[in-house]
Amino acid sequence: MKRDGNGLRLSASDLMRFMACSHATRLDLAFLAGQGPQPTDDGEDAVLLQRYGDAHEAAHLAQLERSGARIIRIEKDGVAFDEAIKATLEALRQGPDVVFQGALEGGMWGGYSDFLERVDLPSKLGGFSYEVADTKLKRKPAPAHVLQLVLYSDLLAAVQGRSPERAHVELGDGKRFSFRLAEYAAYARSARERLESFVVEPTKTRALPCAICSLCRWREHCAGEWEQEDSLFRVAGITKAQVQKFEATGITTMATLAQQHGHVPKMAEATLEKLRTQAALQQERKGGEPSYALRPPLPGKGFDLMPRPDPGDLYYDIEGDPFYAESGAEGLEYLHGVWDGKTFNAFWAHDLAEEKEALVALFALFEHGITQNPGAHIYHYASYEITALRKLTSRHGVGEAQLDRWLRERRFIDLYAVVRGGVYASEPSYSIKDMDFTIFRARAR
């Protein structure tokens, strides 16, 4: 979003942000007008995603070059957008196989497409026309991709005098997804109309947690608002629907929820008690040390999931890179860590071959430990480790029988399930980074 000689200019990124969080768009508009808070610099995750995205785009461009495609690149660094528009139009008239970083505009909209690909359908350019293709890191197409591709396709249609029939996404795993624009255009155009109306006359918005919060440049501002307002959104595990039910009864802060008594319409008493206890612990935490309270014991829940300690017990964690895509791989599990109470073992992998070697070595360690101590268990936190091991055994064709046997024997103990079912903690999240593991000294009576 920016202002130029033609007024406010909107981009595909602005549209995707608006559809995810209109509050972020309102803050963008205020900042553009010299009002409101200052944005936060991109975090490490956003920078890493951008780096991976650039590398994925460059890899696809290199693949096109190796195929012998005639490619015209549009320079945009240090070049005015109007000049890039002119260069793109000239490039399209020459009829290359691909125009890279083509600049497109129309009305309030403008931006740079990743790739414009020539197809054998006539247009006012000649006996050919173009379709839009973008590179995305995701392994599956997302609604946001449709918004972007329909926008660029509509802008391209004005240039070539013909609407493209299809648009394409080069996904992070090397697969290509193509879709007919006619099936999605109405949805995408409606979304654009909503944003166009919003920027002319912004409606009132509020900070609401959403999927893009961690990557948003307003994340610190919104977090500050929630803290200042003592927002219910700060209560660990609460949902938007539950917040709405509380607010409908006049409960709008963590402090008021902590002291709440009585019934809340359309909310189960067990759910209400859970959230009230959680709010009370977090309220106490504001002026004191971390604390916890035991949940009512239930069969098959919480500490009932914990087996008796065994000398051979192992504690397991795994780290992965979800954007590693060499050889078509969907991510790389680059580090397994195992602690036996005395020694820490690390199994590293920098590519798929080493990933397989690490898996074989890891399973050998598990097998040896269980053989030596038949009562041993493998402790981990949350479901990622099991999901990753299933994927790895399937990918490399090793260890599937072992993993199935260990799962049937209930060797793996998910400590996250123990925590969530066994205690209330005074922290804003039950992630392993926020939890104080002194709570594991407690046992359900």
Short mmCIF file of C-alpha atoms in Angstrom, two decimals:
data_model
loop_
_atom_site.label_atom_id
_atom_site.label_comp_id
_atom_site.label_asym_id
_atom_site.label_seq_id
_atom_site.Cartn_x
_atom_site.Cartn_y
_atom_site.Cartn_z
CA MET A 1 0.00 0.00 0.00
CA LYS A 2 1.43 3.36 -1.03
CA ARG A 3 0.53 6.70 -2.54
CA ASP A 4 1.87 7.88 -5.88
CA GLY A 5 0.88 10.42 -8.51
CA ASN A 6 -2.28 8.43 -9.22
CA GLY A 7 -3.41 8.28 -5.59
CA LEU A 8 -3.61 5.22 -3.38
CA ARG A 9 -2.04 2.12 -4.89
CA LEU A 10 -3.09 -1.31 -3.61
CA SER A 11 -1.21 -4.57 -4.10
CA ALA A 12 -2.01 -8.26 -3.92
CA SER A 13 -0.30 -8.36 -0.52
CA ASP A 14 -2.67 -5.66 0.73
CA LEU A 15 -5.63 -7.73 -0.42
CA MET A 16 -4.41 -10.90 1.26
CA ARG A 17 -3.71 -8.99 4.49
CA PHE A 18 -7.17 -7.40 4.43
CA MET A 19 -8.92 -10.73 3.98
CA ALA A 20 -7.02 -12.14 6.95
CA CYS A 21 -7.26 -9.07 9.22
CA SER A 22 -9.05 -5.82 8.40
CA HIS A 23 -7.54 -4.28 11.55
CA ALA A 24 -4.07 -4.58 10.01
CA THR A 25 -5.36 -2.73 6.93
CA ARG A 26 -6.78 0.07 9.05
CA LEU A 27 -3.43 0.44 10.79
CA ASP A 28 -1.71 0.47 7.39
CA LEU A 29 -3.96 3.32 6.27
CA ALA A 30 -3.33 5.31 9.44
CA PHE A 31 0.41 4.89 9.08
CA LEU A 32 0.26 5.95 5.43
CA ALA A 33 -1.53 9.11 6.57
CA GLY A 34 1.17 9.85 9.14
CA GLN A 35 -1.02 8.82 12.05
CA GLY A 36 -1.24 5.93 14.47
CA PRO A 37 1.51 3.60 15.73
CA GLN A 38 4.79 2.72 14.10
CA PRO A 39 5.11 -0.75 12.54
CA THR A 40 7.56 -3.34 13.80
CA ASP A 41 10.40 -4.57 11.62
CA ASP A 42 10.03 -8.02 10.13
CA GLY A 43 10.80 -10.76 12.59
CA GLU A 44 13.26 -13.58 11.98
CA ASP A 45 10.49 -15.87 10.73
CA ALA A 46 9.32 -13.33 8.15
CA VAL A 47 12.88 -12.70 6.96
CA LEU A 48 13.51 -16.44 6.66
CA LEU A 49 10.30 -16.96 4.71
CA GLN A 50 11.22 -14.15 2.33
CA ARG A 51 14.67 -15.67 1.79
CA TYR A 52 13.19 -19.08 1.05
CA GLY A 53 10.59 -17.52 -1.23
CA ASP A 54 13.24 -15.67 -3.20
CA ALA A 55 15.30 -18.85 -3.51
CA HIS A 56 12.28 -20.83 -4.74
CA GLU A 57 11.53 -18.16 -7.34
CA ALA A 58 15.16 -18.08 -8.48
CA ALA A 59 15.25 -21.88 -8.76
CA HIS A 60 12.17 -21.90 -10.99
CA LEU A 61 13.64 -19.13 -13.15
CA ALA A 62 16.86 -21.12 -13.52
CA GLN A 63 14.88 -24.19 -14.53
CA LEU A 64 13.12 -22.19 -17.25
CA GLU A 65 16.47 -20.90 -18.49
CA ARG A 66 17.88 -24.43 -18.67
CA SER A 67 14.87 -25.50 -20.72
CA GLY A 68 15.84 -22.97 -23.38
CA ALA A 69 12.86 -20.67 -22.86
CA ARG A 70 13.23 -17.14 -24.17
CA ILE A 71 12.86 -14.93 -21.10
CA ILE A 72 12.69 -11.16 -20.75
CA ARG A 73 13.37 -9.80 -17.29
CA ILE A 74 11.80 -6.56 -16.10
CA GLU A 75 14.10 -4.54 -13.88
CA LYS A 76 12.38 -3.10 -10.82
CA ASP A 77 15.21 -2.17 -8.44
CA GLY A 78 15.75 1.56 -8.71
CA VAL A 79 13.20 1.80 -11.54
CA ALA A 80 10.00 3.83 -11.26
CA PHE A 81 6.84 1.72 -11.40
CA ASP A 82 5.54 3.63 -14.44
CA GLU A 83 8.76 2.78 -16.30
CA ALA A 84 8.42 -0.89 -15.34
CA ILE A 85 4.87 -0.84 -16.72
CA LYS A 86 6.13 0.47 -20.05
CA ALA A 87 8.95 -2.09 -20.15
CA THR A 88 6.48 -4.91 -19.46
CA LEU A 89 4.16 -3.84 -22.27
CA GLU A 90 7.06 -3.69 -24.70
CA ALA A 91 8.25 -7.12 -23.57
CA LEU A 92 4.81 -8.65 -24.06
CA ARG A 93 4.61 -7.28 -27.59
CA GLN A 94 7.88 -9.05 -28.42
CA GLY A 95 6.26 -12.39 -27.57
CA PRO A 96 8.90 -14.14 -25.44
CA ASP A 97 8.13 -17.44 -23.77
CA VAL A 98 8.24 -15.83 -20.32
CA VAL A 99 8.22 -12.32 -18.88
CA PHE A 100 9.79 -12.32 -15.44
CA GLN A 101 8.68 -9.75 -12.84
CA GLY A 102 6.21 -8.12 -15.20
CA ALA A 103 4.64 -4.92 -13.83
CA LEU A 104 0.86 -4.62 -14.13
CA GLU A 105 -1.63 -1.93 -13.11
CA GLY A 106 -5.27 -0.97 -13.35
CA GLY A 107 -7.42 1.37 -11.26
CA MET A 108 -6.21 1.35 -7.66
CA TRP A 109 -4.23 -1.84 -8.21
CA GLY A 110 -0.69 -2.61 -9.24
CA GLY A 111 2.18 -4.95 -8.65
CA TYR A 112 4.81 -7.28 -10.05
CA SER A 113 3.83 -10.77 -11.18
CA ASP A 114 6.40 -13.52 -10.84
CA PHE A 115 6.04 -15.05 -14.31
CA LEU A 116 3.91 -14.31 -17.37
CA GLU A 117 3.90 -17.40 -19.56
CA ARG A 118 3.10 -17.41 -23.27
CA VAL A 119 0.23 -19.60 -24.53
CA ASP A 120 -0.98 -20.21 -28.09
CA LEU A 121 -4.21 -18.25 -27.82
CA PRO A 122 -4.54 -15.08 -29.92
CA SER A 123 -4.89 -11.64 -28.38
CA LYS A 124 -4.28 -8.07 -29.43
CA LEU A 125 -0.59 -8.80 -28.87
CA GLY A 126 -0.65 -11.21 -31.82
CA GLY A 127 -1.25 -14.92 -32.29
CA PHE A 128 -0.42 -15.54 -28.65
CA SER A 129 -1.31 -14.35 -25.16
CA TYR A 130 -0.08 -14.83 -21.60
CA GLU A 131 -1.10 -16.49 -18.35
CA VAL A 132 0.11 -15.75 -14.83
CA ALA A 133 2.26 -18.12 -12.79
CA ASP A 134 3.56 -17.45 -9.28
CA THR A 135 5.96 -19.36 -7.04
CA LYS A 136 4.77 -20.18 -3.53
CA LEU A 137 6.48 -22.06 -0.72
CA LYS A 138 3.38 -23.92 0.41
CA ARG A 139 2.83 -27.54 -0.59
CA LYS A 140 -0.85 -26.95 -1.30
CA PRO A 141 -2.64 -24.04 -2.97
CA ALA A 142 -4.36 -21.62 -0.60
CA PRO A 143 -7.26 -19.15 -1.03
CA ALA A 144 -4.79 -16.28 -0.79
CA HIS A 145 -3.04 -17.57 -3.92
CA VAL A 146 -6.31 -17.34 -5.82
CA LEU A 147 -6.80 -13.71 -4.75
CA GLN A 148 -3.37 -12.79 -6.06
CA LEU A 149 -3.52 -14.72 -9.31
CA VAL A 150 -6.99 -13.49 -10.25
CA LEU A 151 -5.86 -9.92 -9.63
CA TYR A 152 -2.81 -10.23 -11.85
CA SER A 153 -4.84 -12.07 -14.49
CA ASP A 154 -7.44 -9.28 -14.58
CA LEU A 155 -4.71 -6.66 -14.92
CA LEU A 156 -3.06 -8.72 -17.64
CA ALA A 157 -6.38 -9.05 -19.50
CA ALA A 158 -6.57 -5.27 -19.87
CA VAL A 159 -3.10 -5.25 -21.45
CA GLN A 160 -3.54 -8.09 -23.94
CA GLY A 161 -7.25 -7.64 -24.67
CA ARG A 162 -8.04 -11.21 -23.66
CA SER A 163 -8.79 -12.78 -20.30
CA PRO A 164 -6.41 -15.62 -19.47
CA GLU A 165 -8.15 -18.97 -19.11
CA ARG A 166 -5.92 -20.33 -16.39
CA ALA A 167 -3.42 -19.32 -13.75
CA HIS A 168 -0.69 -21.42 -12.16
CA VAL A 169 1.18 -21.91 -8.88
CA GLU A 170 4.62 -23.46 -8.66
CA LEU A 171 4.43 -24.99 -5.19
CA GLY A 172 7.26 -25.48 -2.74
CA ASP A 173 7.49 -29.22 -3.36
CA GLY A 174 8.04 -28.70 -7.09
CA LYS A 175 4.48 -29.52 -8.10
CA ARG A 176 2.43 -27.24 -10.33
CA PHE A 177 -1.19 -26.38 -9.60
CA SER A 178 -3.34 -24.85 -12.33
CA PHE A 179 -6.92 -23.62 -12.07
CA ARG A 180 -9.57 -22.12 -14.31
CA LEU A 181 -9.93 -18.46 -13.46
CA ALA A 182 -13.65 -18.40 -14.28
CA GLU A 183 -14.32 -20.67 -11.30
CA TYR A 184 -12.76 -18.28 -8.78
CA ALA A 185 -12.95 -14.82 -10.34
CA ALA A 186 -16.24 -13.77 -8.71
CA TYR A 187 -14.90 -14.49 -5.22
CA ALA A 188 -11.61 -12.67 -5.83
CA ARG A 189 -13.25 -9.64 -7.43
CA SER A 190 -15.73 -9.38 -4.59
CA ALA A 191 -12.82 -9.36 -2.15
CA ARG A 192 -11.17 -6.54 -4.08
CA GLU A 193 -14.39 -4.52 -4.04
CA ARG A 194 -14.59 -4.92 -0.28
CA LEU A 195 -11.05 -3.61 0.15
CA GLU A 196 -11.66 -0.72 -2.25
CA SER A 197 -14.70 0.31 -0.20
CA PHE A 198 -12.81 -0.10 3.05
CA VAL A 199 -9.91 2.18 2.09
CA VAL A 200 -12.37 4.88 1.01
CA GLU A 201 -14.40 4.63 4.21
CA PRO A 202 -12.69 2.42 6.85
CA THR A 203 -15.04 0.78 9.31
CA LYS A 204 -14.26 0.34 12.98
CA THR A 205 -11.99 -2.62 13.69
CA ARG A 206 -10.29 -4.19 16.69
CA ALA A 207 -7.25 -6.35 17.24
CA LEU A 208 -8.22 -10.01 16.94
CA PRO A 209 -5.82 -12.96 16.95
CA CYS A 210 -5.53 -14.56 13.52
CA ALA A 211 -3.29 -16.79 11.43
CA ILE A 212 -1.02 -13.98 10.23
CA CYS A 213 -0.28 -12.43 13.64
CA SER A 214 3.23 -13.86 14.01
CA LEU A 215 4.32 -12.40 10.65
CA CYS A 216 2.40 -9.11 10.85
CA ARG A 217 4.22 -5.80 11.25
CA TRP A 218 1.54 -4.74 13.78
CA ARG A 219 2.02 -7.77 16.02
CA GLU A 220 3.71 -5.84 18.84
CA HIS A 221 1.15 -3.04 18.68
CA CYS A 222 -1.77 -5.47 18.96
CA ALA A 223 -0.06 -7.40 21.75
CA GLY A 224 0.38 -4.11 23.58
CA GLU A 225 -3.31 -3.32 23.12
CA TRP A 226 -4.32 -6.69 24.53
CA GLU A 227 -2.06 -6.19 27.55
CA GLN A 228 -3.25 -2.63 28.16
CA GLU A 229 -6.89 -3.65 27.89
CA ASP A 230 -6.32 -6.81 29.96
CA SER A 231 -7.98 -8.55 27.03
CA LEU A 232 -9.65 -11.92 27.29
CA PHE A 233 -7.51 -12.96 24.33
CA ARG A 234 -4.59 -13.19 26.75
CA VAL A 235 -6.22 -16.13 28.54
CA ALA A 236 -4.41 -19.29 27.44
CA GLY A 237 -6.52 -21.58 25.29
CA ILE A 238 -9.48 -19.25 24.87
CA THR A 239 -11.23 -19.06 21.48
CA LYS A 240 -12.82 -16.15 19.64
CA ALA A 241 -16.25 -17.72 20.04
CA GLN A 242 -15.75 -18.00 23.80
CA VAL A 243 -14.60 -14.38 24.01
CA GLN A 244 -17.77 -13.32 22.22
CA LYS A 245 -19.92 -15.24 24.70
CA PHE A 246 -18.15 -13.62 27.65
CA GLU A 247 -18.36 -10.14 26.17
CA ALA A 248 -22.09 -10.60 25.56
CA THR A 249 -22.50 -10.95 29.33
CA GLY A 250 -20.30 -7.95 30.15
CA ILE A 251 -17.11 -9.91 30.92
CA THR A 252 -14.46 -8.09 28.88
CA THR A 253 -11.18 -8.50 30.80
CA MET A 254 -9.09 -11.23 32.30
CA ALA A 255 -9.60 -9.72 35.75
CA THR A 256 -13.38 -9.82 35.51
CA LEU A 257 -13.31 -13.39 34.20
CA ALA A 258 -11.09 -14.44 37.11
CA GLN A 259 -13.76 -13.19 39.50
CA GLN A 260 -16.76 -14.34 37.49
CA HIS A 261 -19.52 -16.30 39.19
CA GLY A 262 -22.62 -17.75 37.72
CA HIS A 263 -23.75 -19.05 34.35
CA VAL A 264 -22.67 -17.90 30.88
CA PRO A 265 -25.27 -18.59 28.19
CA LYS A 266 -24.35 -21.27 25.62
CA MET A 267 -21.22 -22.29 27.52
CA ALA A 268 -20.77 -25.59 29.32
CA GLU A 269 -20.05 -25.32 33.03
CA ALA A 270 -16.87 -27.38 32.68
CA THR A 271 -15.58 -25.03 29.99
CA LEU A 272 -16.48 -21.99 32.07
CA GLU A 273 -14.71 -23.38 35.13
CA LYS A 274 -11.60 -24.20 33.09
CA LEU A 275 -11.35 -20.69 31.63
CA ARG A 276 -12.15 -19.02 34.94
CA THR A 277 -9.41 -20.98 36.70
CA GLN A 278 -6.96 -20.22 33.90
CA ALA A 279 -7.75 -16.50 34.10
CA ALA A 280 -7.37 -16.48 37.88
CA LEU A 281 -3.91 -18.08 37.72
CA GLN A 282 -2.73 -15.65 35.05
CA GLN A 283 -4.16 -12.76 37.04
CA GLU A 284 -2.17 -13.82 40.10
CA ARG A 285 0.92 -14.25 37.91
CA LYS A 286 0.95 -10.51 37.14
CA GLY A 287 2.29 -9.78 40.59
CA GLY A 288 4.00 -12.99 41.57
CA GLU A 289 5.86 -16.15 40.72
CA PRO A 290 4.68 -18.85 38.32
CA SER A 291 2.10 -21.17 39.80
CA TYR A 292 -0.15 -24.02 38.83
CA ALA A 293 -3.21 -25.90 40.03
CA LEU A 294 -4.13 -29.52 39.52
CA ARG A 295 -7.11 -30.25 37.30
CA PRO A 296 -9.73 -32.67 38.60
CA PRO A 297 -8.40 -36.18 37.84
CA LEU A 298 -10.13 -38.02 35.03
CA PRO A 299 -9.45 -41.57 33.80
CA GLY A 300 -7.21 -41.54 30.75
CA LYS A 301 -6.42 -37.84 31.14
CA GLY A 302 -3.56 -35.79 32.56
CA PHE A 303 -1.29 -37.61 34.99
CA ASP A 304 -3.22 -40.81 34.37
CA LEU A 305 -1.25 -40.93 31.10
CA MET A 306 2.07 -41.07 32.95
CA PRO A 307 3.63 -44.53 33.41
CA ARG A 308 5.87 -45.35 36.32
CA PRO A 309 9.45 -44.06 35.95
CA ASP A 310 11.96 -46.49 34.49
CA PRO A 311 15.79 -46.28 34.46
CA GLY A 312 15.71 -46.58 30.66
CA ASP A 313 13.31 -43.69 30.01
CA LEU A 314 14.31 -41.42 27.12
CA TYR A 315 13.38 -37.80 26.38
CA TYR A 316 13.07 -36.99 22.72
CA ASP A 317 12.79 -33.81 20.64
CA ILE A 318 13.05 -33.10 16.93
CA GLU A 319 13.70 -29.98 14.86
CA GLY A 320 12.67 -29.62 11.23
CA ASP A 321 12.91 -27.20 8.34
CA PRO A 322 9.48 -27.20 6.65
CA PHE A 323 10.73 -25.24 3.64
CA TYR A 324 13.53 -27.55 2.59
CA ALA A 325 12.47 -28.70 -0.88
CA GLU A 326 15.49 -30.24 -2.59
CA SER A 327 14.71 -33.33 -4.67
CA GLY A 328 11.01 -32.64 -4.16
CA ALA A 329 11.19 -33.33 -0.42
CA GLU A 330 8.52 -31.86 1.80
CA GLY A 331 10.81 -30.45 4.45
CA LEU A 332 13.87 -31.85 6.23
CA GLU A 333 13.99 -33.20 9.79
CA TYR A 334 17.49 -31.99 10.46
CA LEU A 335 18.00 -32.77 14.16
CA HIS A 336 16.89 -35.48 16.58
CA GLY A 337 17.87 -35.00 20.21
CA VAL A 338 17.65 -37.75 22.86
CA TRP A 339 18.49 -37.43 26.55
CA ASP A 340 18.63 -40.46 28.83
CA GLY A 341 18.97 -38.53 32.08
CA LYS A 342 22.76 -38.42 31.84
CA THR A 343 23.84 -38.17 28.20
CA PHE A 344 22.48 -36.16 25.29
CA ASN A 345 22.71 -37.68 21.81
CA ALA A 346 22.24 -35.55 18.69
CA PHE A 347 21.57 -36.92 15.20
CA TRP A 348 22.07 -34.26 12.50
CA ALA A 349 21.03 -34.23 8.86
CA HIS A 350 21.88 -31.69 6.15
CA ASP A 351 20.24 -33.48 3.23
CA LEU A 352 17.91 -36.41 2.54
CA ALA A 353 20.65 -39.02 2.59
CA GLU A 354 21.79 -37.88 6.04
CA GLU A 355 18.17 -37.66 7.15
CA LYS A 356 17.80 -41.39 6.48
CA GLU A 357 21.08 -42.15 8.27
CA ALA A 358 19.94 -40.11 11.28
CA LEU A 359 16.62 -41.98 11.38
CA VAL A 360 18.37 -45.37 11.29
CA ALA A 361 20.73 -44.32 14.08
CA LEU A 362 17.88 -42.90 16.15
CA PHE A 363 15.83 -46.09 15.89
CA ALA A 364 18.89 -48.16 16.79
CA LEU A 365 19.23 -46.08 19.96
CA PHE A 366 15.55 -46.52 20.78
CA GLU A 367 15.67 -50.28 20.11
CA HIS A 368 18.78 -50.76 22.23
CA GLY A 369 17.31 -48.79 25.12
CA ILE A 370 14.01 -50.69 25.08
CA THR A 371 15.80 -54.03 24.82
CA GLN A 372 17.95 -53.20 27.82
CA ASN A 373 15.02 -51.77 29.77
CA PRO A 374 11.72 -53.34 28.69
CA GLY A 375 9.76 -50.91 30.88
CA ALA A 376 11.25 -47.80 29.24
CA HIS A 377 9.21 -45.08 27.55
CA ILE A 378 10.05 -42.26 25.16
CA TYR A 379 8.80 -38.87 26.30
CA HIS A 380 8.10 -35.99 23.91
CA TYR A 381 6.06 -32.76 23.94
CA ALA A 382 3.05 -32.45 21.59
CA SER A 383 2.31 -34.46 18.47
CA TYR A 384 5.02 -33.26 16.07
CA GLU A 385 7.52 -36.00 16.87
CA ILE A 386 5.12 -38.84 16.06
CA THR A 387 3.87 -37.11 12.91
CA ALA A 388 7.44 -36.54 11.75
CA LEU A 389 8.51 -40.14 12.48
CA ARG A 390 5.56 -41.50 10.49
CA LYS A 391 6.55 -39.28 7.58
CA LEU A 392 10.23 -40.26 7.80
CA THR A 393 9.62 -44.01 7.94
CA SER A 394 7.33 -43.74 4.93
CA ARG A 395 9.70 -41.48 2.98
CA HIS A 396 12.79 -43.63 3.50
CA GLY A 397 11.17 -47.05 3.74
CA VAL A 398 12.89 -47.95 7.01
CA GLY A 399 11.67 -48.47 10.55
CA GLU A 400 7.95 -48.67 9.77
CA ALA A 401 7.44 -51.97 11.61
CA GLN A 402 9.46 -50.75 14.59
CA LEU A 403 7.50 -47.54 14.86
CA ASP A 404 4.17 -49.37 14.61
CA ARG A 405 5.25 -51.77 17.34
CA TRP A 406 6.33 -48.97 19.67
CA LEU A 407 3.07 -47.15 19.10
CA ARG A 408 1.06 -50.30 19.84
CA GLU A 409 3.11 -50.79 23.00
CA ARG A 410 2.41 -47.16 23.95
CA ARG A 411 6.11 -46.43 24.28
CA PHE A 412 5.66 -42.76 23.38
CA ILE A 413 4.32 -40.47 26.08
CA ASP A 414 3.08 -37.04 25.02
CA LEU A 415 3.88 -34.69 27.91
CA TYR A 416 1.77 -31.95 26.33
CA ALA A 417 -1.31 -34.15 26.79
CA VAL A 418 -0.21 -34.77 30.37
CA VAL A 419 0.13 -31.05 31.05
CA ARG A 420 -3.10 -29.97 29.36
CA GLY A 421 -5.08 -32.71 31.06
CA GLY A 422 -3.36 -32.55 34.45
CA VAL A 423 -2.70 -28.96 35.44
CA TYR A 424 -3.64 -25.35 34.97
CA ALA A 425 -0.54 -23.18 34.57
CA SER A 426 -0.20 -19.45 35.12
CA GLU A 427 1.46 -18.87 31.75
CA PRO A 428 -0.12 -17.31 28.62
CA SER A 429 0.64 -20.46 26.61
CA TYR A 430 1.17 -24.15 27.22
CA SER A 431 4.03 -24.33 24.72
CA ILE A 432 7.16 -25.99 26.00
CA LYS A 433 8.95 -22.63 25.97
CA ASP A 434 6.43 -21.10 28.37
CA MET A 435 6.03 -23.98 30.77
CA ASP A 436 7.94 -24.49 34.00
CA PHE A 437 8.52 -28.20 34.24
CA THR A 438 8.56 -28.19 38.02
CA ILE A 439 4.86 -28.97 37.57
CA PHE A 440 5.82 -32.52 36.63
CA ARG A 441 6.71 -33.08 40.29
CA ALA A 442 3.02 -33.01 41.01
CA ARG A 443 1.04 -36.19 40.68
CA ALA A 444 -2.70 -36.63 40.63
CA ARG A 445 -3.95 -37.95 43.88
#
